[in-house]
Short mmCIF file of C-alpha atoms in Angstrom, two decimals:
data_model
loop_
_atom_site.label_atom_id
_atom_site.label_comp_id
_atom_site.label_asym_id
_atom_site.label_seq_id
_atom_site.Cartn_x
_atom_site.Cartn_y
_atom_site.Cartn_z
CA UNK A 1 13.97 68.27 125.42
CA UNK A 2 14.10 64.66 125.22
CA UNK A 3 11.67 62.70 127.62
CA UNK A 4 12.22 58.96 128.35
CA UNK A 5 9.82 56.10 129.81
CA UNK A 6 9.19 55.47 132.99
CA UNK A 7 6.74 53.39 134.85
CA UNK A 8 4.64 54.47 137.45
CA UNK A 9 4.93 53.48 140.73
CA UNK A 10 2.59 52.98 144.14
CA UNK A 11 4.76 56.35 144.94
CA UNK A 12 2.84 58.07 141.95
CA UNK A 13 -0.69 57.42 143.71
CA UNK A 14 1.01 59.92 147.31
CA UNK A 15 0.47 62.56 143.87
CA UNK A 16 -2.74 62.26 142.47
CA UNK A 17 -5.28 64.68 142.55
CA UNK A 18 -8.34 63.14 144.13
CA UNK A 19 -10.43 64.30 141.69
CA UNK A 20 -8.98 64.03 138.72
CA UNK A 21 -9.49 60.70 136.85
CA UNK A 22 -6.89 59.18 135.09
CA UNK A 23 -6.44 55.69 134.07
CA UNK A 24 -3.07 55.36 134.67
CA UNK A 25 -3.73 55.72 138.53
CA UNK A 26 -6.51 52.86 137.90
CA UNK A 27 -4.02 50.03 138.28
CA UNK A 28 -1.66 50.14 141.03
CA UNK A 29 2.11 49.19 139.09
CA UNK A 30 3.75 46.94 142.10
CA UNK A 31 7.07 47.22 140.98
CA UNK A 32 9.48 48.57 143.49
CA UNK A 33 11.55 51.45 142.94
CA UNK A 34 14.99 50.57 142.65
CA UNK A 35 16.55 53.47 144.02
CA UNK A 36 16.40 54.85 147.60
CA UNK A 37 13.24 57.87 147.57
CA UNK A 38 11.48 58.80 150.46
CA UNK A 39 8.13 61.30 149.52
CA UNK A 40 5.83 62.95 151.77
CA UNK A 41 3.43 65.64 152.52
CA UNK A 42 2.83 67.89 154.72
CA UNK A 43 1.63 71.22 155.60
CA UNK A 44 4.30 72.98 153.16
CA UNK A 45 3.83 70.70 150.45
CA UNK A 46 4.96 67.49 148.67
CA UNK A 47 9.00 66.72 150.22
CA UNK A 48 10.72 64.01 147.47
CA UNK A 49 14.51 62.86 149.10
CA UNK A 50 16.30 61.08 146.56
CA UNK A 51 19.88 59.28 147.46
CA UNK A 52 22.79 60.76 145.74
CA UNK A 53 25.78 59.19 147.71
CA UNK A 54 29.05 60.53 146.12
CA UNK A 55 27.32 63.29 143.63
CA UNK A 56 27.46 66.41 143.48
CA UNK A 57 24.80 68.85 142.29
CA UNK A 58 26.20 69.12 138.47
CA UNK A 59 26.30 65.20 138.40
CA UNK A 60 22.40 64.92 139.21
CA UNK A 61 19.61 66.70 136.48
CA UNK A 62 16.23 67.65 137.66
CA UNK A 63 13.98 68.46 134.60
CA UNK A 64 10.10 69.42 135.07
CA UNK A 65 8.03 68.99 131.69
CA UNK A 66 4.02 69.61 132.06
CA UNK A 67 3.19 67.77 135.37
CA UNK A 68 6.13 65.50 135.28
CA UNK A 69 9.20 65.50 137.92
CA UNK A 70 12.59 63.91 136.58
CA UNK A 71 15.16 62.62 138.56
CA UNK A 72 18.15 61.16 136.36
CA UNK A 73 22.02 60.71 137.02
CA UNK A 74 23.89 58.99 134.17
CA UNK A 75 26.82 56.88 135.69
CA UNK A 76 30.67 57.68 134.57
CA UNK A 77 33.17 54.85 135.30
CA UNK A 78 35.42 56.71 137.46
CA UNK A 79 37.05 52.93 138.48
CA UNK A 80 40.68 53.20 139.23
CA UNK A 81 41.40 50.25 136.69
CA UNK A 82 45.47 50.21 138.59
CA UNK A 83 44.05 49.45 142.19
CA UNK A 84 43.04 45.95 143.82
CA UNK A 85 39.45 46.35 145.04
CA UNK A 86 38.74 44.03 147.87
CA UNK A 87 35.32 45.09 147.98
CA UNK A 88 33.07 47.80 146.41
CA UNK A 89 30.03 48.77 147.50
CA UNK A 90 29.53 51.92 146.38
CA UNK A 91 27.55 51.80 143.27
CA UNK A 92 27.12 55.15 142.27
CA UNK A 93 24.52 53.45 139.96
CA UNK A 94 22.67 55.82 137.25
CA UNK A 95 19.09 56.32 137.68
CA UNK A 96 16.31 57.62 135.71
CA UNK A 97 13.16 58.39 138.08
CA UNK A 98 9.89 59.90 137.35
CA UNK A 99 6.60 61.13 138.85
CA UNK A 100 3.30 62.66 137.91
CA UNK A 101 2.48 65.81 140.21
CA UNK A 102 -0.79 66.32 140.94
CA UNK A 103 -2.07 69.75 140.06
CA UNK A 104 -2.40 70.70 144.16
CA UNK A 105 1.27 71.00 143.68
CA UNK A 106 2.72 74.42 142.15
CA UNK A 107 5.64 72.82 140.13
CA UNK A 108 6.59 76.19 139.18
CA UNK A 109 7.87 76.95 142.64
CA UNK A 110 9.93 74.33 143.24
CA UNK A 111 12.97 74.04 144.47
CA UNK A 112 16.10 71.44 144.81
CA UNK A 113 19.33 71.22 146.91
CA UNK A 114 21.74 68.62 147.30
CA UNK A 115 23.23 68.17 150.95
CA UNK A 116 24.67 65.32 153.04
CA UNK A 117 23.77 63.43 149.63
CA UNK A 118 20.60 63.41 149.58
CA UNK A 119 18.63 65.81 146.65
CA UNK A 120 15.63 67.04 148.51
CA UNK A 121 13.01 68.86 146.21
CA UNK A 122 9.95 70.79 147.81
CA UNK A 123 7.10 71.28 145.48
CA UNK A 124 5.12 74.02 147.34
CA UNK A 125 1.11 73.32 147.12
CA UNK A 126 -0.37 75.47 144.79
CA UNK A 127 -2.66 78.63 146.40
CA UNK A 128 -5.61 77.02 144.71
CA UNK A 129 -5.52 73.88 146.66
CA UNK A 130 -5.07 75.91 149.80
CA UNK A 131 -8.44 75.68 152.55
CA UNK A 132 -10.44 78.89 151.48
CA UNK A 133 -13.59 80.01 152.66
CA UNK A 134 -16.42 81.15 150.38
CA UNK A 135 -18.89 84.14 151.59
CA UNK A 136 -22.65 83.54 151.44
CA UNK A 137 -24.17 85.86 149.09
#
């Protein structure tokens, strides 16, 4: 499996688990993502919508190594090289996205579909982050 470098972004700090400490969540990276994500969470878990205008589900790769969720499309030039573009904004651009899940999250029960182009992934919270109570003894 090959892994590539990414850089962490203020997205990364919606996934930490509060109590664990780790130094890469010490700084907060201002870059911007350049790629339209939206991430949040709610009762079911953490919801990650990533824009795939124009792809299809065997264009798009969704890898999960350790605690890590990967996001990556590789562009092909599919440009009709005989046809006069007057404009072209459809980028179709490749992207390589990353984040660190917190360990709340159950990575092992997500899931992914692709529809209306947008991926949408639901990473289920894990039943030992869930409210439980404890009985006096």
């Amino acid at each position: 499996t090959k892994m590539t470098h990414f850089t962490l972004t203020p997205f990364d700090i919606l996934v930490k688990n509060f109590f664990e400490q780790d130094s890469q969540f010490d700084k907060v990276n201002h870059n911007k993502i350049n790629h339209p994500v939206d991430i949040w969470e709610d009762d079911e878990g953490l919801t990650l919508e990533v824009a795939c205008v124009g792809l299809n589900k065997t264009d798009v790769e969704v890898d999960i190594e350790d605690d890590i969720l990967k996001v990556l499309y590789n562009k092909k030039d599919l440009v009709n090289e005989s046809a006069h573009y007057h404009y072209r904004g459809v980028k179709k651009s490749s992207f390589d996205l990353g984040w660190k899940i917190a360990r709340r999250f159950d990575l092992t029960k997500a899931n992914a579909s692709l529809e209306n182009g947008l991926l949408k992934i639901l990473i289920p919270l894990s039943k030992s982050a869930k409210p439980k109570s404890l009985k006096i003894q």
